[in-house]
Coordinates of C-alpha atoms (C1' of nucleotides) in Angstrom, one line a residue:
Chain A
M84 CA 0.0 0.0 0.0
S85 CA 1.2 3.5 -0.5
E86 CA 1.2 6.1 2.2
D87 CA -0.5 8.8 0.1
A88 CA -3.6 6.8 0.3
F89 CA -3.1 6.5 4.0
L90 CA -2.6 10.2 4.6
A91 CA -5.4 11.2 2.3
T92 CA -8.1 8.9 3.4
Y93 CA -7.3 7.6 6.9
D94 CA -10.0 8.4 9.4
P95 CA -9.7 6.4 12.6
S96 CA -13.4 6.6 13.2
A97 CA -14.1 5.2 9.7
Y98 CA -11.4 2.5 9.7
G99 CA -11.1 1.6 13.4
R100 CA -14.0 -0.8 13.5
L101 CA -12.6 -3.3 11.1
A102 CA -11.3 -6.4 12.8
L103 CA -9.1 -9.2 11.5
T104 CA -9.4 -12.8 12.5
V105 CA -8.0 -16.2 11.4
D106 CA -10.1 -19.3 10.9
V107 CA -8.5 -22.7 10.8
V108 CA -9.7 -25.7 8.8
L109 CA -8.5 -28.7 10.8
L110 CA -8.8 -31.3 8.2
G111 CA -8.4 -35.0 8.5
L112 CA -10.1 -38.2 7.4
R113 CA -12.8 -40.1 9.1
D114 CA -14.0 -43.5 7.8
G115 CA -12.3 -42.7 4.5
R116 CA -14.1 -39.4 4.0
P117 CA -12.7 -35.9 4.4
A118 CA -13.7 -34.3 7.7
A119 CA -13.1 -31.2 9.7
L120 CA -13.1 -30.4 13.4
L121 CA -15.8 -27.9 14.3
L122 CA -17.0 -26.1 17.4
K123 CA -20.7 -25.7 18.3
R124 CA -21.4 -22.1 19.1
D125 CA -23.4 -21.6 22.3
E126 CA -23.8 -17.8 22.3
P127 CA -25.5 -15.6 19.8
P128 CA -25.0 -14.7 17.0
Q129 CA -25.5 -18.0 15.2
A130 CA -25.8 -19.9 18.5
G131 CA -26.2 -23.6 17.9
L132 CA -24.4 -23.4 14.5
W133 CA -21.1 -25.0 13.9
A134 CA -18.0 -23.0 13.3
L135 CA -14.3 -23.4 12.5
P136 CA -12.0 -22.6 15.3
G137 CA -10.8 -19.1 15.0
G138 CA -9.7 -16.0 16.8
F139 CA -8.6 -12.4 16.5
V140 CA -5.2 -11.4 15.2
G141 CA -3.2 -9.5 17.8
V142 CA -1.6 -6.3 16.9
A143 CA 1.8 -7.7 17.5
E144 CA 1.1 -11.1 16.1
T145 CA 1.6 -12.4 12.6
L146 CA -1.2 -14.2 10.8
E147 CA 0.6 -17.6 11.2
A148 CA 1.2 -17.0 14.9
A149 CA -2.4 -16.2 15.4
A150 CA -3.4 -19.4 13.6
D151 CA -0.9 -21.3 15.6
R152 CA -2.3 -19.9 18.8
V153 CA -5.8 -20.8 17.8
L154 CA -4.7 -24.3 17.2
R155 CA -3.0 -24.5 20.5
E156 CA -5.8 -22.9 22.5
K157 CA -8.7 -24.6 20.8
A158 CA -7.4 -27.9 19.8
G159 CA -4.3 -28.5 22.0
L160 CA -2.2 -28.9 18.9
S161 CA 1.0 -27.2 17.9
G162 CA 3.6 -27.3 15.3
L163 CA 1.2 -28.3 12.5
H164 CA 2.0 -27.2 9.0
L165 CA -0.3 -24.3 8.1
E166 CA -1.2 -23.2 4.7
Q167 CA -3.0 -19.9 4.0
L168 CA -6.1 -20.5 2.0
Y169 CA -7.8 -17.2 1.2
T170 CA -9.0 -14.1 2.9
F171 CA -12.7 -13.5 3.2
G172 CA -14.0 -10.0 3.4
A173 CA -17.7 -9.8 2.7
I174 CA -19.3 -6.9 4.5
D175 CA -21.8 -8.8 6.5
R176 CA -20.1 -12.2 7.0
D177 CA -20.3 -11.5 10.7
P178 CA -23.4 -9.7 12.0
R179 CA -21.7 -8.1 15.0
M180 CA -19.1 -6.0 13.1
R181 CA -17.0 -5.9 10.1
I182 CA -14.6 -8.8 10.4
V183 CA -12.2 -9.9 7.7
S184 CA -10.9 -13.3 8.2
V185 CA -7.8 -15.1 6.8
A186 CA -8.5 -18.8 6.5
Y187 CA -5.8 -21.4 7.1
L188 CA -5.6 -25.1 6.4
A189 CA -4.0 -27.6 8.7
L190 CA -3.8 -31.3 7.9
L191 CA -4.0 -34.0 10.6
P192 CA -3.2 -37.7 10.2
E193 CA -6.1 -39.9 11.2
T194 CA -4.9 -40.7 14.7
A195 CA -4.2 -37.1 15.6
F196 CA -7.5 -36.1 14.2
A197 CA -9.3 -38.6 16.4
A198 CA -7.3 -37.6 19.4
A199 CA -8.0 -33.9 18.9
A200 CA -11.7 -34.7 18.8
R201 CA -11.4 -36.4 22.2
N202 CA -9.3 -33.9 24.1
G203 CA -12.2 -32.1 25.7
A204 CA -11.9 -28.8 23.9
G205 CA -15.3 -29.4 22.4
L206 CA -14.1 -30.0 18.8
R207 CA -16.3 -32.4 17.0
P208 CA -15.4 -34.2 13.8
A209 CA -17.8 -33.5 10.9
V210 CA -17.6 -35.3 7.6
I211 CA -17.5 -33.0 4.6
E212 CA -19.8 -33.9 1.8
V213 CA -18.7 -32.6 -1.5
P214 CA -21.5 -32.6 -4.1
W215 CA -19.3 -31.5 -7.0
A216 CA -16.7 -33.5 -9.0
G217 CA -13.1 -32.5 -9.8
E218 CA -12.3 -28.8 -9.3
A219 CA -15.7 -27.5 -10.2
G220 CA -16.2 -25.9 -6.9
G221 CA -19.4 -25.0 -5.1
P222 CA -20.9 -25.4 -1.7
V223 CA -20.3 -28.3 0.6
A224 CA -22.2 -29.7 3.5
V225 CA -21.0 -31.3 6.7
R226 CA -22.6 -34.1 8.7
A227 CA -21.8 -35.7 12.1
P228 CA -20.1 -39.0 11.2
E229 CA -22.4 -41.1 13.4
D230 CA -25.6 -39.6 12.0
G231 CA -27.1 -41.1 8.9
Q232 CA -28.8 -39.2 6.1
E233 CA -31.9 -38.8 8.1
R234 CA -30.3 -36.4 10.6
G235 CA -29.6 -33.8 7.9
P236 CA -26.5 -31.7 7.6
L237 CA -25.0 -29.7 10.4
P238 CA -25.8 -26.0 10.0
L239 CA -22.6 -24.0 9.6
A240 CA -22.0 -20.5 11.0
F241 CA -21.1 -17.4 9.0
D242 CA -19.4 -18.2 5.7
H243 CA -17.7 -21.3 7.0
A244 CA -19.2 -23.5 4.4
D245 CA -17.4 -21.5 1.8
I246 CA -14.1 -21.8 3.7
L247 CA -14.5 -25.6 3.9
A248 CA -15.3 -25.7 0.2
L249 CA -12.2 -23.8 -0.6
A250 CA -10.1 -26.1 1.6
I251 CA -11.3 -29.1 -0.4
L252 CA -10.8 -27.4 -3.7
R253 CA -7.2 -26.4 -2.8
L254 CA -6.4 -29.8 -1.6
R255 CA -7.7 -31.5 -4.7
G256 CA -5.7 -29.1 -6.8
K257 CA -2.4 -29.7 -5.0
L258 CA -2.8 -33.4 -4.3
D259 CA -1.0 -34.9 -7.3
Y260 CA 1.7 -32.4 -7.9
S261 CA 2.7 -31.8 -4.3
S262 CA 3.3 -33.9 -1.3
V263 CA 0.4 -32.7 0.8
G264 CA -1.2 -36.1 0.8
F265 CA 1.4 -37.4 3.2
A266 CA 0.4 -35.0 5.9
L267 CA -2.8 -37.0 6.3
L268 CA -0.9 -40.2 6.9
P269 CA 1.1 -41.6 9.8
D270 CA 4.8 -41.8 9.7
R271 CA 4.8 -45.2 8.0
F272 CA 2.0 -46.2 5.7
T273 CA 1.2 -48.6 2.8
L274 CA 0.5 -47.6 -0.8
R275 CA -3.1 -48.6 -0.3
Q276 CA -3.4 -46.2 2.6
L277 CA -1.9 -43.5 0.4
Q278 CA -4.3 -44.3 -2.4
D279 CA -7.2 -44.2 0.1
V280 CA -6.2 -40.7 1.1
H281 CA -6.1 -39.6 -2.5
E282 CA -9.5 -41.2 -3.2
A283 CA -11.0 -39.6 -0.2
I284 CA -9.8 -36.2 -1.1
L285 CA -10.6 -36.4 -4.8
G286 CA -13.8 -38.2 -4.3
T287 CA -13.1 -40.7 -7.1
A288 CA -11.7 -44.2 -7.4
L289 CA -8.2 -44.5 -8.8
N290 CA -6.6 -47.3 -10.8
K291 CA -4.3 -49.2 -8.5
P292 CA -1.3 -50.1 -10.7
A293 CA -1.2 -46.7 -12.2
F294 CA -1.4 -45.0 -8.9
R295 CA 1.3 -47.1 -7.5
R296 CA 3.6 -46.5 -10.4
R297 CA 3.0 -42.8 -10.4
M298 CA 3.7 -42.5 -6.7
L299 CA 6.9 -44.6 -6.8
D300 CA 8.1 -42.6 -9.8
R301 CA 7.8 -39.4 -7.8
G302 CA 10.7 -40.4 -5.7
W303 CA 9.0 -39.4 -2.5
L304 CA 8.6 -42.9 -1.1
E305 CA 11.2 -44.8 0.8
P306 CA 10.5 -48.5 1.5
T307 CA 11.1 -49.3 5.1
G308 CA 11.5 -53.0 4.6
A309 CA 8.9 -53.7 7.2
R310 CA 5.4 -54.8 6.5
A311 CA 2.1 -54.0 8.0
A312 CA 0.9 -56.4 10.6
G313 CA -2.6 -57.6 11.6
T314 CA -3.8 -58.8 8.2
S315 CA -4.8 -62.3 7.6
F316 CA -3.3 -62.4 4.2
R317 CA -0.2 -61.0 2.5
P318 CA 0.8 -57.9 4.4
P319 CA 1.8 -54.8 2.3
E320 CA 5.1 -53.1 2.5
L321 CA 5.3 -50.0 4.7
Y322 CA 6.8 -46.8 3.2
R323 CA 8.1 -43.6 4.6
F324 CA 7.8 -40.2 3.1
R325 CA 11.1 -38.6 2.2
Q326 CA 11.2 -35.0 1.3
P327 CA 12.1 -34.8 -2.4
R328 CA 15.8 -34.0 -2.8
Chain B
M254 CA -14.0 -17.1 13.9
S255 CA -15.8 -18.0 17.0
E256 CA -17.2 -15.4 19.3
D257 CA -15.9 -16.9 22.5
A258 CA -12.5 -15.9 21.4
F259 CA -13.8 -12.4 20.7
L260 CA -15.4 -12.1 24.2
A261 CA -12.5 -13.5 26.0
T262 CA -9.7 -11.6 24.3
Y263 CA -11.1 -8.6 22.6
D264 CA -9.4 -5.4 23.9
P265 CA -10.0 -2.4 21.7
S266 CA -6.8 -0.8 22.7
A267 CA -4.9 -3.9 21.8
Y268 CA -6.6 -4.6 18.5
G269 CA -7.6 -1.2 17.4
R270 CA -4.4 -0.3 15.8
L271 CA -4.3 -3.0 13.1
A272 CA -5.1 -1.7 9.7
L273 CA -6.0 -3.5 6.5
T274 CA -5.0 -2.6 3.0
V275 CA -5.1 -4.0 -0.5
D276 CA -2.1 -3.9 -2.9
V277 CA -2.7 -4.5 -6.5
V278 CA -0.2 -6.0 -8.9
L279 CA -1.0 -4.5 -12.3
L280 CA 0.7 -7.0 -14.6
G281 CA 1.3 -6.8 -18.3
L282 CA 4.0 -7.4 -20.9
R283 CA 6.6 -5.0 -22.1
D284 CA 8.9 -5.9 -24.9
G285 CA 8.1 -9.5 -24.4
R286 CA 8.9 -9.5 -20.7
P287 CA 6.5 -9.5 -17.7
A288 CA 6.2 -6.0 -16.2
A289 CA 4.2 -4.3 -13.4
L290 CA 3.0 -0.7 -13.0
L291 CA 4.6 0.9 -9.9
L292 CA 4.4 4.3 -8.1
K293 CA 7.4 6.1 -6.8
R294 CA 6.9 7.1 -3.2
D295 CA 7.7 10.7 -2.5
E296 CA 7.1 10.8 1.2
P297 CA 8.7 8.9 4.0
P298 CA 8.8 6.2 5.0
Q299 CA 10.6 4.5 2.1
A300 CA 10.5 7.8 0.1
G301 CA 12.0 7.3 -3.3
L302 CA 11.3 3.6 -3.4
W303 CA 8.8 2.0 -5.7
A304 CA 5.5 0.6 -4.5
L305 CA 2.5 -1.2 -5.8
P306 CA -0.7 0.9 -6.0
G307 CA -2.7 0.2 -2.8
G308 CA -5.0 1.7 -0.3
F309 CA -6.9 1.1 2.9
V310 CA -10.0 -1.0 3.0
G311 CA -13.0 0.9 4.1
V312 CA -15.2 -0.5 6.9
A313 CA -18.1 -0.8 4.5
E314 CA -16.1 -2.0 1.6
T315 CA -15.3 -5.5 0.5
L316 CA -11.8 -6.4 -0.4
E317 CA -12.6 -6.6 -4.1
A318 CA -14.3 -3.2 -3.9
A319 CA -11.2 -1.7 -2.3
A320 CA -9.0 -3.2 -4.9
D321 CA -11.3 -2.0 -7.6
R322 CA -11.3 1.5 -6.2
V323 CA -7.5 1.5 -6.0
L324 CA -7.4 0.6 -9.7
R325 CA -9.8 3.4 -10.5
E326 CA -8.2 6.0 -8.4
K327 CA -4.6 5.2 -9.1
A328 CA -4.7 3.9 -12.6
G329 CA -7.9 5.1 -14.1
L330 CA -8.9 1.5 -14.8
S331 CA -12.1 -0.3 -14.0
G332 CA -13.8 -3.5 -14.5
L333 CA -10.6 -5.6 -14.6
H334 CA -10.6 -9.1 -13.5
L335 CA -9.0 -9.3 -10.1
E336 CA -7.6 -12.4 -8.4
Q337 CA -6.7 -12.5 -4.8
L338 CA -3.1 -13.6 -4.4
Y339 CA -2.2 -13.8 -0.7
T340 CA -2.4 -11.9 2.5
F341 CA 0.8 -10.5 3.9
G342 CA 0.9 -10.0 7.7
A343 CA 4.5 -9.7 8.9
I344 CA 4.6 -7.5 12.0
D345 CA 7.0 -4.9 10.6
R346 CA 6.2 -4.9 7.0
D347 CA 5.2 -1.2 7.3
P348 CA 7.2 0.9 9.8
R349 CA 4.4 3.2 10.6
M350 CA 2.0 0.8 12.1
R351 CA 0.7 -2.7 11.9
I352 CA -0.7 -3.1 8.5
V353 CA -2.0 -6.3 7.0
S354 CA -2.3 -6.3 3.3
V355 CA -4.4 -8.4 0.9
A356 CA -2.6 -8.6 -2.5
Y357 CA -4.6 -8.8 -5.7
L358 CA -3.5 -9.5 -9.2
A359 CA -4.9 -7.8 -12.3
L360 CA -3.8 -8.6 -15.9
L361 CA -3.6 -6.0 -18.6
P362 CA -3.3 -6.5 -22.3
E363 CA -0.2 -4.8 -23.8
T364 CA -2.1 -1.7 -25.1
A365 CA -4.0 -1.1 -21.9
F366 CA -0.7 -1.6 -20.0
A367 CA 1.0 1.1 -22.1
A368 CA -2.0 3.4 -21.9
A369 CA -2.2 3.1 -18.1
A370 CA 1.5 4.1 -17.9
R371 CA 0.7 7.2 -19.9
N372 CA -2.4 8.5 -18.3
G373 CA -0.7 10.9 -15.8
A374 CA -1.4 9.1 -12.6
G375 CA 2.3 8.5 -12.1
L376 CA 2.4 4.8 -12.8
R377 CA 5.6 3.6 -14.3
P378 CA 6.1 0.3 -16.0
A379 CA 8.9 -1.8 -14.5
V380 CA 10.1 -5.1 -16.0
I381 CA 10.2 -8.0 -13.6
E382 CA 13.3 -10.0 -13.7
V383 CA 12.8 -13.5 -12.4
P384 CA 16.0 -15.2 -11.5
W385 CA 14.5 -18.6 -10.9
A386 CA 13.2 -21.2 -13.2
G387 CA 9.8 -23.0 -13.2
E388 CA 8.0 -22.7 -9.9
A389 CA 11.0 -22.7 -7.7
G390 CA 10.1 -19.3 -6.2
G391 CA 12.3 -16.7 -4.7
P392 CA 12.9 -13.0 -4.9
V393 CA 12.5 -11.0 -8.1
A394 CA 13.9 -7.7 -9.1
V395 CA 12.4 -4.9 -11.2
R396 CA 14.0 -2.6 -13.7
A397 CA 12.9 0.4 -15.7
P398 CA 12.5 -0.9 -19.2
E399 CA 14.6 1.8 -20.8
D400 CA 17.5 1.3 -18.4
G401 CA 20.1 -1.2 -19.2
Q402 CA 21.9 -3.4 -16.7
E403 CA 24.2 -0.5 -15.7
R404 CA 21.4 1.4 -14.0
G405 CA 20.7 -1.3 -11.4
P406 CA 17.3 -2.6 -10.3
L407 CA 14.6 -0.3 -8.9
P408 CA 14.4 -0.4 -5.1
L409 CA 11.1 -1.7 -4.0
A410 CA 9.2 -0.5 -0.9
F411 CA 8.0 -2.7 2.0
D412 CA 7.6 -6.4 1.0
H413 CA 6.4 -5.6 -2.5
A414 CA 9.2 -7.7 -4.0
D415 CA 7.6 -10.7 -2.3
I416 CA 4.2 -9.8 -3.7
L417 CA 5.5 -9.4 -7.2
A418 CA 7.3 -12.8 -6.9
L419 CA 4.1 -14.4 -5.8
A420 CA 2.3 -12.9 -8.7
I421 CA 4.7 -14.5 -11.1
L422 CA 4.6 -17.8 -9.3
R423 CA 0.8 -17.9 -9.4
L424 CA 0.7 -17.0 -13.0
R425 CA 3.2 -19.6 -14.0
G426 CA 1.2 -22.2 -12.1
K427 CA -2.1 -21.4 -13.6
L428 CA -0.9 -20.6 -17.1
D429 CA -1.4 -24.0 -18.8
Y430 CA -4.4 -25.3 -17.1
S431 CA -6.4 -22.1 -17.1
S432 CA -7.3 -19.4 -19.5
V433 CA -5.5 -16.6 -17.6
G434 CA -3.1 -16.1 -20.5
F435 CA -5.8 -14.6 -22.7
A436 CA -6.2 -11.7 -20.3
L437 CA -2.8 -10.4 -21.4
L438 CA -3.9 -10.4 -25.1
P439 CA -6.1 -8.1 -27.1
D440 CA -9.5 -9.3 -28.3
R441 CA -8.1 -10.9 -31.4
F442 CA -4.7 -12.4 -31.5
T443 CA -2.5 -14.9 -33.3
L444 CA -1.2 -18.2 -32.0
R445 CA 2.3 -16.7 -32.1
Q446 CA 1.2 -13.9 -29.8
L447 CA -0.3 -16.4 -27.4
Q448 CA 2.9 -18.3 -27.4
D449 CA 4.9 -15.2 -26.8
V450 CA 2.7 -14.5 -23.7
H451 CA 3.3 -18.0 -22.4
E452 CA 7.0 -17.8 -23.0
A453 CA 7.2 -14.4 -21.3
I454 CA 5.5 -15.6 -18.2
L455 CA 7.2 -18.9 -18.0
G456 CA 10.6 -17.6 -19.0
T457 CA 11.3 -20.5 -21.3
A458 CA 11.1 -21.2 -25.0
L459 CA 8.3 -23.5 -26.1
N460 CA 8.0 -25.8 -29.1
K461 CA 5.8 -24.2 -31.7
P462 CA 3.9 -27.2 -33.2
A463 CA 3.3 -28.7 -29.8
F464 CA 2.1 -25.4 -28.3
R465 CA -0.2 -24.8 -31.2
R466 CA -1.7 -28.3 -30.9
R467 CA -2.2 -28.1 -27.2
M468 CA -3.9 -24.7 -27.4
L469 CA -6.2 -25.7 -30.2
D470 CA -7.1 -29.0 -28.4
R471 CA -8.2 -27.0 -25.4
G472 CA -11.2 -25.8 -27.3
W473 CA -10.8 -22.2 -26.1
L474 CA -9.8 -20.7 -29.5
E475 CA -12.2 -19.6 -32.1
P476 CA -10.8 -18.8 -35.5
T477 CA -12.1 -15.5 -36.8
G478 CA -11.3 -16.1 -40.4
A479 CA -9.4 -12.8 -40.6
R480 CA -5.7 -12.6 -40.8
A481 CA -3.2 -10.2 -39.2
A482 CA -2.2 -7.3 -41.4
G483 CA 1.1 -5.5 -41.7
T484 CA 3.4 -8.3 -42.2
S485 CA 5.6 -8.6 -45.3
F486 CA 5.0 -12.3 -45.5
R487 CA 2.3 -14.8 -44.9
P488 CA -0.1 -13.3 -42.3
P489 CA -1.2 -15.6 -39.5
E490 CA -4.8 -16.3 -38.7
L491 CA -6.5 -14.3 -35.9
Y492 CA -8.2 -16.1 -33.1
R493 CA -10.6 -15.1 -30.5
F494 CA -10.9 -16.5 -26.9
R495 CA -14.1 -18.2 -26.3
Q496 CA -15.0 -19.2 -22.7
P497 CA -14.8 -23.0 -22.4
R498 CA -18.3 -24.7 -22.6
Chain C
dC131 C1' 0.9 -78.4 2.1
dC132 C1' -3.3 -76.0 0.6
dT133 C1' -6.4 -72.1 0.3
dC134 C1' -7.6 -67.4 0.7
dT135 C1' -6.9 -62.8 -0.1
dT136 C1' -4.4 -59.0 -1.2
dA137 C1' 0.1 -57.1 -2.9
dT138 C1' 2.8 -56.4 -6.7
dT139 C1' 4.1 -56.8 -11.5
dC140 C1' 3.2 -57.3 -16.6
dG141 C1' 1.6 -56.3 -21.2
dC142 C1' -0.7 -53.6 -24.1
dA143 C1' -3.6 -49.8 -25.8
dT144 C1' -4.3 -44.9 -25.7
dT145 C1' -3.1 -40.3 -25.2
dG146 C1' -0.2 -36.3 -24.7
dT147 C1' 3.9 -34.2 -26.1
dG148 C1' 8.7 -32.9 -28.1
dC149 C1' 10.8 -32.0 -32.3
dG150 C1' 12.7 -31.8 -36.9
dA151 C1' 11.2 -31.5 -41.5
dA152 C1' 8.0 -30.8 -45.1
dT153 C1' 4.4 -28.1 -47.1
dA154 C1' 1.3 -24.0 -47.7
dA155 C1' 0.5 -19.3 -48.2
dC156 C1' 1.1 -14.7 -48.5
dT157 C1' 4.1 -10.3 -49.6
dA158 C1' 7.3 -7.9 -52.2
dA159 C1' 10.6 -7.5 -55.6
dG160 C1' 11.8 -8.3 -60.4
Chain D
dC225 C1' 3.3 -12.8 -64.2
dT226 C1' 7.0 -15.1 -61.9
dT227 C1' 10.1 -15.9 -58.3
dA228 C1' 12.4 -15.3 -54.0
dG229 C1' 11.7 -14.7 -49.1
dT230 C1' 9.6 -15.5 -44.9
dT231 C1' 6.6 -17.2 -41.7
dA232 C1' 2.3 -20.1 -40.9
dT233 C1' 0.7 -24.5 -40.6
dT234 C1' 0.8 -29.4 -40.9
dC235 C1' 3.2 -34.1 -40.9
dG236 C1' 5.5 -38.0 -39.2
dC237 C1' 7.6 -40.3 -35.8
dA238 C1' 9.7 -41.2 -31.2
dC239 C1' 8.9 -41.3 -26.4
dA240 C1' 6.9 -40.7 -21.9
dA241 C1' 2.8 -41.0 -19.0
dT242 C1' -1.3 -43.2 -17.9
dG243 C1' -5.5 -46.5 -17.8
dC244 C1' -6.7 -51.1 -17.3
dG245 C1' -7.3 -56.0 -17.2
dA246 C1' -4.8 -60.1 -16.3
dA247 C1' -1.1 -62.7 -14.4
dT248 C1' 2.0 -63.7 -10.7
dA249 C1' 3.8 -63.5 -5.9
dA250 C1' 3.5 -63.8 -1.1
dG251 C1' 2.1 -64.1 3.5
dA252 C1' -1.6 -65.8 7.0
dG253 C1' -4.1 -69.4 8.8
dG254 C1' -5.8 -73.8 8.7

DNA sequence: CCTCTTATTCGCATTGTGCGAATAACTAAG
DNA sequence: CTTAGTTATTCGCACAATGCGAATAAGAGG
């Protein structure tokens, strides 16, 4: 920004009532479907609706630090990889005042996702239902995993449905040319698990031999030599993700 | 964001001094190289340095409306397609106060780019020099187009070098799976011009038959039947961009 | 040792792309 | 009108990436 604009137009009373927040999409998988951790609001406005964990950005706090703090305070998590998604600035996205929010995405492996849902902070997993294919975009719905279709979707607060939709869109777009997929897996995993992650995010079935070949050719997978236990048939090899180069 | 955080932590004196701005990368081509329109700052801080056009976001103004207003006020342009790039929130990116800025990207065809540089608003074209290949990322430098290497790069204000770098990165990433490239061309254009745009953005030479085939197969090009004039050899066919589907 | 089930590999067709060379087409000069 | 000059446009072929069905391998458990 240029300071002429500042000097010419800055009026504290006009600009002082704009607040900045961060909202974090805590995304993981639940029963092979993408899911996010949500909080049920218990005060108006939008009491009873479900919202992403979020919080105000302090004046001496970077956006990433604010998102990290939200993660720590509301989910007991720290050190997660955060990716900025988009900044939402509709005038009336929050009925109380003008609030602009920077949305972040954090990915959780299945066990950490389940653990965060159990740690008492009130976060509840909600399966994300994506009614569009590919990267078409559009609204998404969320549903409590134990509820069937008859319970209807969970109502989302503010514009959080848009934020969730964007998280899915971004993830789909980056999935096969980046290594984001591994962030949803434990340290050691099988190729089938990796394919399950991709299929859950993309919402489509993938061809097994082709997927395996593609992933191995990427050079990101390091065989551990160990095999998964607990199967009553041939156990698959366990791989580890190794940062490219 | 959730309101518990608001109630628990909101302190007007602590949060009131955070300001929100938009900065707009006005990107076009100049002599076959990517270039942006910049303003020379004439007041401290950072007087004499070059900055992106930007301005504060009004309390009753969406981010896009603010960016649009900046375009109108500072470049005399309106109705351009704007794409949100990223939100920059480093604590000390502006020495005066805490300012978070949402960066937008607007693309100008070559004639509109040149016209905007001439309309008296003080915008000057600056060629962007990208020292990295592909989507590696990293810093970029800008240079006045008429200056040679001996004049050195133009000094950029604040974190605007990062914003420009991100604009290039985003453009490179979207170039061959989206139709952004057409925004840098006039209404009717030849395949060679389209290839020149791609080569300028990507910073690499492309194979002509393959490029032509790829573009025609996309289904975005509609032959006009007319041919470019003014050549002293076989004139190429002019195409028009037609929105897919 | 045999069966069951999944892991892993093979073979082949199809598609997308790189690239050099050939052909077509228009302008301008003679 | 003919010819040279220059670029546009198309061809032909090699090669890499991928989809997909089928074959083969391997470990668990009886």
